[in-house]
Amino acid sequence: MLQSRPITTLFPVPAAADGRFHVYLSVGHQQMMTDAMKPLGLSMWRQTAMAPMHEAGGRLFVDATPHLSTAAGRTAFLGMIGRADPLTRDALDTVLARDVVPAAPDPAPAGPPVGGPPPSIDTDPAIVTTLVERSRESIAALRRDIGTRSGPELFDFLTEAFAEHKRVLTDPVSAQVIMAGMQATWWLNDKLGEWLGERDAADTLTLSAPGNVTAEMGLALLDVADVVRAYPEVVAFLQDAADDGFLDELPKLPGGVEARDAIAGYLDRYGMRCVGEIDITRPRWSEHPATLVPLILDNVRTFAPGAAARRFAQGRERAEAKAREVLDRLRALPDGERRAAETQAVIERVRTFAGYREYPKYDIVSRYAVYKQALMAEAGRLARAGVLAGPEDVFYLTFDEFREVAATGSVDAALIRRRREEFRAHRALTPPRVLTSDGEALNGSYRRDDVPPGALAGLAVSAGVVEGRARVVADLAGADLEPGDILVTAHTDPSWTPLFVAVAGLVTEVGGLMTHGAVIAREYGLPAVVAVPDATRLIPDGGRIRVHGADGYVELLS
């Protein structure tokens, strides 16, 4: 039997009760985390997400069909997707070319068009400061009010907390700030390309933009290394510190109190982060602080004291120099004073707002840390009472199932065993970018003629050209990087940021123009190409490669 359609899959399909054709987009590709998630992780993300999500194969998908069913919605949606991730756009174009998506009439306009520009907002740093302060106050109230709640009362409280979670993240001012930064970036690249022939000028103009909490996280670990470096006995001790109890042992050493306080301070601010942080079941750095030890030691070995401040200052100086250069060149053009004044205003706007792009995710994972602490205390109570075999059994329950167990004191042990087996099976699956309700998986392809023979095409996200040794890294904990190396991995999330300070370039299999790896690569001035299919398989570990960050391809040199 032959099939008339290309690219079929055994990947499970989200359930659809209406029997109609649906087109689903992978959430993991947007969040830079395509690994399978445990049931509690899936459930919690769905509980707190801004849009309905569907589960299949241990991953989450959003239904794009409503956006693709109307002419106006399709145009706006494809434009947005195409700018962010050309592979997903190509996969959608493949589906749409078959005329299988059900059509619907354009709705009567009831306000600003979906995907259109948000209302205007002043270029005022106080707007960002206010948003950040509101977030901190809301999270502090969450920590205070969750208190010692347990049993059904805890779950009732969390249901209310999820509403506050969504309220903060859907603040219209927050959305305006994010869009203002993105639109300023696009304007600079488009206009300076048109007027001066500059390519990706915004990549330099946004270096060391203030307020990027994820970029600050990588630099802050350099400051921790500065403290540790001063005490040789602490450095020697940490080289063998595989146990999470190392923080309790540090005060016994000369300089150990200072080192412990520096690491503890870092964990106070960033301990809620971890690899795969959208899955609440993943161990946070605060739960497994030994994860940070190899990164600290790499920084001790690789960098000189004061590296964080120097790197930030150098980035700011490069951005300021670039601004002076483009403004001087603009003034020499016809109508140059007007163009220069307009450009200067947009530069101020992008530097005011670009850093905030990373803050909403920081807010989410900060709340997740509070939720998880309370949920695991409840799981521990149930385990001590003999209801659960162990606290982590709850990872294989949904939020509502966990609530029921807490209320009844009874659990279906067979369900937990079955879910464990399902999770193991899901881990072996590779999710597609686009999945249809009749079982077709599509990942899209690049249709370009500007890539040299033998080079690997990808999405250009951070300008510059760099040549170096490729280090193919599957696990953050196993990274072994030297200065000048180019990090090659499947995907990165904010937890990988501390590695970015030590590398010269970045290549990933998954990513988009505004995903975290791309944003931080630009912030640190690293040439980067993302969404390179099969990069970790096609690029040999230790081989030399050249990354063309503005042109979007990777050359294999040896």
XYZ file of C-alpha atoms in Angstrom:
558
model
C 0.000 0.000 0.000
C 1.384 3.431 -0.928
C 0.416 6.718 0.590
C -0.405 9.720 -1.546
C 0.796 12.190 1.096
C 4.392 12.752 2.261
C 5.624 12.792 5.846
C 3.354 10.735 8.047
C 4.069 10.027 11.672
C 3.431 7.770 14.585
C 3.435 10.803 16.862
C 0.159 10.866 18.814
C -2.443 13.409 17.771
C -4.276 15.732 20.194
C -7.857 14.651 20.755
C -10.466 16.735 18.916
C -14.106 16.104 19.782
C -15.619 17.869 16.772
C -14.276 15.506 14.097
C -13.035 18.436 11.995
C -9.576 19.062 10.553
C -7.163 20.857 12.905
C -3.626 22.237 12.603
C -1.535 22.211 15.774
C 1.708 24.055 16.539
C 4.305 22.729 18.990
C 4.547 24.770 22.192
C 7.948 23.233 22.933
C 9.466 24.781 19.817
C 8.278 28.192 21.005
C 9.543 27.620 24.540
C 12.880 26.050 23.486
C 12.099 22.829 25.363
C 10.921 19.950 23.202
C 11.513 17.202 25.796
C 8.604 15.133 27.057
C 6.941 16.497 30.206
C 5.425 14.573 33.095
C 1.649 14.805 33.634
C 1.847 17.318 36.491
C 4.148 19.527 34.396
C 1.777 19.386 31.433
C -1.205 20.081 33.645
C 0.365 23.028 35.456
C 1.469 24.700 32.221
C -2.049 24.308 30.843
C -3.530 25.695 34.068
C -1.387 28.825 33.849
C -1.128 29.299 30.073
C -2.608 32.281 28.296
C -4.196 30.127 25.556
C -5.878 26.702 25.436
C -3.392 23.889 24.905
C -3.688 20.273 23.868
C -1.525 17.347 24.989
C -0.075 14.606 22.809
C 2.994 12.446 23.287
C 3.973 14.222 26.501
C 4.097 17.579 24.700
C 1.778 20.546 24.366
C 0.299 21.992 21.191
C -1.846 25.004 20.372
C -4.608 24.821 17.787
C -3.802 27.275 14.997
C -6.894 26.402 12.967
C -8.979 29.424 14.048
C -6.174 31.779 12.962
C -5.820 30.016 9.595
C -9.521 29.735 8.765
C -10.140 33.368 7.828
C -8.346 35.375 5.174
C -7.447 38.250 7.490
C -6.428 35.987 10.350
C -4.309 33.820 8.071
C -2.395 36.794 6.661
C -1.594 38.244 10.076
C -0.748 34.868 11.628
C 1.519 33.711 8.812
C 3.287 37.064 8.795
C 4.015 36.784 12.507
C 5.127 33.140 12.265
C 7.263 33.782 9.195
C 9.218 36.514 10.934
C 9.801 34.346 13.997
C 10.372 30.861 12.542
C 10.553 30.264 8.758
C 10.433 26.475 9.184
C 7.059 26.604 10.920
C 5.837 29.042 8.266
C 6.943 26.660 5.510
C 5.214 23.725 7.213
C 1.996 25.757 7.487
C 2.246 26.808 3.839
C 2.522 23.129 2.889
C -0.704 22.325 4.725
C -2.553 25.385 3.445
C -1.600 24.630 -0.166
C -3.791 21.526 0.020
C -6.885 23.596 0.826
C -7.800 21.306 3.723
C -8.240 23.943 6.452
C -11.930 24.734 6.880
C -12.752 28.273 5.818
C -14.678 30.744 7.950
C -15.855 34.279 7.199
C -13.846 37.183 8.553
C -15.534 38.409 11.736
C -16.845 41.942 11.900
C -14.161 44.173 13.384
C -14.745 44.779 17.082
C -11.546 46.634 17.844
C -7.908 46.675 16.749
C -7.110 43.809 14.347
C -5.445 40.715 15.788
C -1.699 40.948 15.276
C -1.893 44.686 14.633
C 0.217 47.247 16.454
C -0.608 47.831 20.116
C -1.589 51.280 21.355
C 1.255 53.787 21.571
C 3.390 53.904 24.693
C 5.870 56.540 25.812
C 9.594 55.771 25.838
C 9.866 55.949 29.616
C 12.102 53.662 31.745
C 9.699 54.179 34.660
C 7.127 52.034 32.837
C 9.433 49.013 32.989
C 10.404 49.769 36.589
C 6.734 49.849 37.575
C 5.967 46.547 35.827
C 8.891 44.811 37.517
C 7.928 46.190 40.927
C 4.326 45.046 40.497
C 5.552 41.573 39.605
C 7.781 41.421 42.674
C 4.980 42.595 44.943
C 2.585 40.016 43.506
C 5.089 37.170 43.978
C 5.894 38.328 47.515
C 2.160 38.269 48.308
C 1.941 34.748 46.844
C 4.776 33.542 49.091
C 3.193 35.187 52.116
C -0.380 34.049 51.539
C 0.318 30.452 50.593
C 1.633 30.071 54.158
C 1.043 26.678 55.697
C -1.988 25.772 53.609
C -2.441 22.087 52.953
C -5.015 19.590 51.757
C -8.015 20.872 49.778
C -7.390 24.404 51.084
C -4.032 24.491 49.276
C -5.578 23.528 45.951
C -8.385 26.051 46.337
C -5.789 28.731 47.037
C -3.684 27.711 44.032
C -6.701 27.901 41.734
C -7.114 31.536 42.800
C -3.352 32.089 42.474
C -3.458 30.907 38.867
C -5.967 33.671 38.116
C -3.542 36.259 39.556
C -0.737 34.597 37.569
C -2.672 35.180 34.344
C -3.713 38.689 35.340
C -0.090 39.786 35.771
C 1.050 38.144 32.549
C -1.798 39.609 30.491
C -1.229 43.139 31.732
C -1.786 45.198 28.566
C 1.073 47.541 29.470
C 3.441 44.571 29.667
C 2.368 43.465 26.185
C 2.819 47.012 24.886
C 6.365 47.179 26.271
C 7.343 43.857 24.677
C 5.843 44.835 21.328
C 7.435 48.288 21.484
C 10.877 46.707 21.892
C 10.290 44.225 19.075
C 8.872 46.820 16.696
C 11.769 49.180 17.425
C 14.182 46.360 16.587
C 12.419 45.642 13.294
C 12.269 49.354 12.422
C 16.006 49.824 12.981
C 16.918 46.799 10.892
C 14.534 47.753 8.082
C 15.248 51.488 7.927
C 19.011 51.344 8.446
C 19.154 48.609 5.849
C 17.220 50.794 3.419
C 19.034 54.066 4.166
C 22.599 52.910 4.926
C 22.867 49.339 3.650
C 23.352 48.192 7.274
C 22.400 44.599 8.054
C 20.996 43.704 11.470
C 22.129 46.989 13.000
C 19.850 46.422 15.998
C 22.014 43.471 17.085
C 24.793 45.916 17.985
C 22.552 48.775 19.103
C 20.923 46.541 21.754
C 24.160 45.232 23.303
C 24.083 45.493 27.127
C 20.570 46.899 27.094
C 19.505 47.499 30.704
C 17.075 45.304 32.596
C 17.523 41.949 30.837
C 17.116 39.612 33.806
C 18.334 36.549 31.897
C 21.481 38.228 30.602
C 22.152 39.554 34.116
C 21.927 35.972 35.405
C 24.904 34.841 33.321
C 27.001 37.825 34.381
C 26.029 37.387 38.033
C 27.576 33.910 38.047
C 30.852 35.519 36.947
C 30.625 37.655 40.090
C 30.130 34.498 42.166
C 33.263 33.058 40.560
C 35.181 36.190 41.581
C 34.387 35.456 45.229
C 35.239 31.751 44.972
C 38.469 32.368 43.034
C 39.991 34.264 45.949
C 40.026 31.143 48.154
C 42.105 28.203 46.809
C 40.821 25.767 49.436
C 37.240 26.524 48.414
C 38.109 25.951 44.745
C 39.748 22.613 45.594
C 36.755 21.547 47.695
C 34.250 22.412 44.980
C 36.115 20.283 42.446
C 34.883 17.231 44.343
C 31.505 18.608 45.489
C 28.931 16.359 43.840
C 26.541 16.411 46.805
C 23.956 19.148 47.298
C 25.044 19.430 50.916
C 28.241 21.223 49.889
C 26.845 24.591 51.008
C 26.718 23.359 54.595
C 30.350 22.248 54.414
C 31.773 25.438 52.943
C 31.896 27.450 56.220
C 34.475 24.988 57.566
C 37.021 26.263 55.029
C 38.981 29.538 54.887
C 36.792 31.860 52.818
C 33.978 29.334 52.890
C 31.479 31.676 54.516
C 32.037 34.279 51.817
C 31.737 31.653 49.076
C 28.591 30.164 50.601
C 26.973 33.587 50.923
C 27.787 34.440 47.302
C 26.285 31.185 46.020
C 23.282 31.465 48.345
C 22.674 35.023 47.166
C 22.721 33.838 43.568
C 20.241 31.084 44.417
C 17.974 33.580 46.171
C 17.587 35.446 42.900
C 17.937 32.713 40.299
C 17.416 29.425 42.142
C 13.984 28.942 40.589
C 15.591 28.316 37.201
C 16.643 24.967 35.733
C 16.903 23.129 32.439
C 13.407 22.545 31.055
C 11.952 25.015 33.523
C 8.481 25.101 31.936
C 8.038 21.599 33.439
C 7.386 22.174 37.149
C 8.559 18.634 37.924
C 12.153 19.396 36.847
C 14.562 19.978 39.794
C 15.259 23.682 40.301
C 18.762 24.973 41.015
C 17.620 25.756 44.562
C 16.715 22.065 44.961
C 19.925 20.836 43.320
C 22.556 23.570 43.804
C 25.412 21.223 42.874
C 24.288 21.773 39.254
C 25.917 25.203 39.414
C 29.306 24.028 40.700
C 30.815 23.033 37.300
C 29.674 26.353 35.831
C 31.250 28.304 38.690
C 34.509 26.382 38.364
C 34.581 26.941 34.599
C 34.230 30.670 35.255
C 36.999 30.568 37.866
C 39.297 28.845 35.378
C 38.373 30.841 32.282
C 37.901 34.453 33.381
C 39.856 37.126 35.189
C 38.341 39.013 38.139
C 35.825 41.699 37.207
C 34.824 40.018 33.952
C 31.098 40.669 34.412
C 31.428 44.439 34.747
C 33.944 44.594 31.885
C 31.759 42.594 29.514
C 28.710 44.716 30.237
C 30.655 47.956 29.848
C 32.225 46.771 26.586
C 28.817 45.902 25.174
C 27.401 49.284 26.151
C 30.399 51.068 24.598
C 29.984 49.130 21.336
C 26.288 50.022 21.246
C 27.002 53.710 21.897
C 29.724 53.779 19.243
C 27.407 52.143 16.717
C 24.686 54.684 17.507
C 27.093 57.590 16.927
C 28.279 56.036 13.668
C 24.836 55.485 12.130
C 23.569 58.899 13.245
C 26.588 60.639 11.695
C 26.090 58.753 8.442
C 22.394 59.573 8.406
C 23.027 63.288 8.881
C 25.137 63.253 5.706
C 22.140 62.034 3.662
C 19.433 64.185 2.043
C 16.877 64.987 4.742
C 19.495 63.552 7.112
C 18.642 65.563 10.210
C 15.072 64.286 10.197
C 16.184 60.686 9.644
C 18.833 60.951 12.364
C 16.379 62.403 14.871
C 13.840 59.678 14.132
C 16.495 56.974 14.397
C 17.865 58.350 17.661
C 14.366 58.217 19.158
C 13.962 54.596 18.081
C 17.396 53.663 19.485
C 16.367 55.146 22.825
C 13.117 53.195 22.610
C 14.736 49.842 21.862
C 17.275 50.251 24.661
C 14.518 51.232 27.077
C 12.245 48.294 26.304
C 14.295 45.440 24.780
C 15.553 44.072 28.108
C 12.041 43.572 29.478
C 11.375 40.840 26.886
C 12.851 38.253 29.274
C 11.039 39.368 32.437
C 7.632 37.671 31.997
C 9.317 34.247 31.811
C 11.248 35.101 34.986
C 7.923 35.960 36.628
C 6.441 32.623 35.550
C 9.272 30.477 36.890
C 9.390 32.519 40.106
C 5.737 31.651 40.691
C 6.387 28.042 39.718
C 9.002 27.786 42.457
C 6.420 28.878 45.050
C 3.776 26.523 43.668
C 6.195 23.618 43.634
C 7.401 24.160 47.201
C 3.811 24.040 48.444
C 2.839 21.081 46.267
C 5.871 19.033 47.300
C 5.178 19.761 50.976
C 1.699 18.347 50.378
C 3.172 15.358 48.523
C 5.528 14.751 51.432
C 2.609 14.802 53.862
C 0.762 12.234 51.748
C 3.864 10.041 51.485
C 4.390 10.103 55.263
C 0.741 9.117 55.690
C 1.306 6.126 53.409
C -1.009 7.391 50.683
C 1.875 7.718 48.199
C 4.904 5.463 47.839
C 7.025 8.597 47.516
C 6.496 12.350 47.043
C 7.472 12.284 43.362
C 4.530 9.982 42.584
C 2.511 13.191 42.193
C 4.546 14.056 39.091
C 2.472 11.412 37.296
C -0.861 12.967 38.285
C -2.583 16.000 36.853
C -3.272 18.960 39.107
C -6.928 17.937 39.499
C -5.981 14.318 40.213
C -3.497 15.508 42.840
C -6.270 17.613 44.380
C -8.522 14.550 44.546
C -5.819 12.468 46.240
C -5.283 15.212 48.834
C -9.034 15.355 49.489
C -9.703 11.603 49.675
C -6.438 10.194 51.000
C -6.566 7.562 48.264
C -4.560 7.111 45.059
C -4.722 4.799 42.063
C -1.273 3.201 42.187
C -1.875 1.425 38.875
C -2.502 4.787 37.204
C 0.846 6.099 38.443
C 2.635 2.975 37.178
C 0.969 3.317 33.778
C 1.855 6.997 33.558
C 5.502 6.234 34.342
C 5.589 3.783 31.448
C 3.881 6.264 29.141
C 6.416 8.942 30.044
C 9.293 6.611 29.217
C 7.709 5.954 25.824
C 7.083 9.663 25.208
C 10.737 10.510 25.838
C 11.688 8.495 22.747
C 9.430 10.580 20.484
C 10.484 13.671 18.560
C 7.730 16.281 18.323
C 7.146 18.033 14.996
C 6.755 21.775 14.590
C 3.354 21.296 12.989
C 0.948 18.402 13.502
C -2.409 17.862 11.813
C -5.418 16.094 13.246
C -5.130 13.330 10.652
C -1.646 12.411 11.852
C 0.702 14.285 9.544
C 3.873 15.753 11.065
C 5.710 18.549 9.291
C 8.908 20.340 10.195
C 9.254 22.611 7.188
C 12.322 23.247 5.091
C 14.417 26.187 3.952
C 13.878 27.189 0.346
C 17.002 29.275 -0.149
C 19.608 29.641 -2.859
C 22.039 31.779 -0.845
C 23.595 28.962 1.196
C 26.974 27.611 0.009
C 27.140 23.930 -1.008
C 27.628 21.711 2.042
C 26.640 24.423 4.538
C 23.768 23.970 6.971
C 20.925 26.454 6.623
C 19.282 28.030 9.644
C 17.676 31.179 10.941
C 19.920 34.203 11.368
C 19.280 35.636 14.852
C 22.494 37.384 15.938
C 24.887 39.044 13.507
C 28.589 38.356 13.106
C 30.877 35.669 11.728
C 32.898 33.427 14.013
C 35.059 30.378 13.417
C 35.948 27.902 16.130
C 35.724 24.437 17.605
C 32.199 23.001 17.749
C 31.204 21.550 21.100
C 28.069 19.452 20.747
C 26.408 19.485 24.167
C 23.370 17.377 25.021
C 23.230 18.177 28.738
C 24.097 21.409 30.532
C 25.699 19.415 33.353
C 28.115 17.755 30.924
C 29.292 20.892 29.144
C 33.077 21.137 28.737
C 33.796 24.413 27.007
C 36.885 26.488 26.354
C 37.028 30.159 25.334
C 36.440 30.425 21.607
C 34.305 27.291 21.408
C 30.977 27.363 19.577
C 28.075 25.814 21.486
C 25.999 23.390 19.394
C 22.922 21.918 21.040
C 19.345 20.913 20.380
C 17.783 23.816 22.245
C 18.544 26.235 25.042
C 16.344 27.897 27.623
C 17.329 30.616 30.137
C 19.151 28.085 32.339
C 21.826 27.766 29.631
C 22.678 31.471 29.817
C 25.689 31.022 32.165
C 27.348 29.010 29.374
C 26.908 31.854 26.888
C 29.495 34.016 28.643
C 32.204 31.460 27.819
C 31.495 30.704 24.151
C 32.109 32.525 20.883
C 28.963 31.487 19.010
C 25.762 29.474 19.161
C 24.033 26.911 16.910
C 20.772 25.205 17.903
C 18.283 22.881 16.239
C 15.267 24.675 17.697
C 14.639 28.383 18.066
C 13.188 31.527 16.621
C 14.004 35.182 16.238
C 12.617 36.118 19.656
C 13.193 32.917 21.649
C 15.466 33.130 24.663
C 18.646 31.786 23.077
C 18.400 34.317 20.247
C 17.662 37.229 22.590
C 20.614 36.456 24.871
C 22.981 35.764 21.964
C 22.243 39.277 20.695
C 22.584 40.706 24.206
C 26.056 39.131 24.549
C 27.090 39.864 20.945
C 27.434 36.172 20.006
C 26.991 35.232 16.335
C 24.133 32.738 16.348
C 22.155 30.588 13.926
C 19.166 28.666 15.254
C 16.592 26.256 13.810
C 19.333 24.277 12.036
C 17.783 20.848 11.358
C 19.811 17.950 12.809
C 22.666 20.260 13.833
C 23.780 18.004 16.699
C 23.982 15.034 14.332
C 25.523 16.752 11.311
C 28.120 18.860 13.144
C 30.915 16.694 14.611
C 31.896 17.422 18.197
C 35.359 18.956 18.111
C 35.199 19.837 14.419
C 35.823 23.356 13.194
C 32.854 25.342 11.941
C 32.127 28.889 10.822
C 28.877 30.499 11.970
C 27.422 33.207 9.735
C 25.077 34.925 12.153
C 23.738 37.539 9.712
C 23.333 35.191 6.730
C 21.877 32.256 8.650
C 24.098 29.298 7.829
C 26.927 27.196 9.281
C 29.942 25.991 7.316
C 31.639 22.713 8.228
C 35.403 23.286 7.926
C 36.830 20.031 9.260
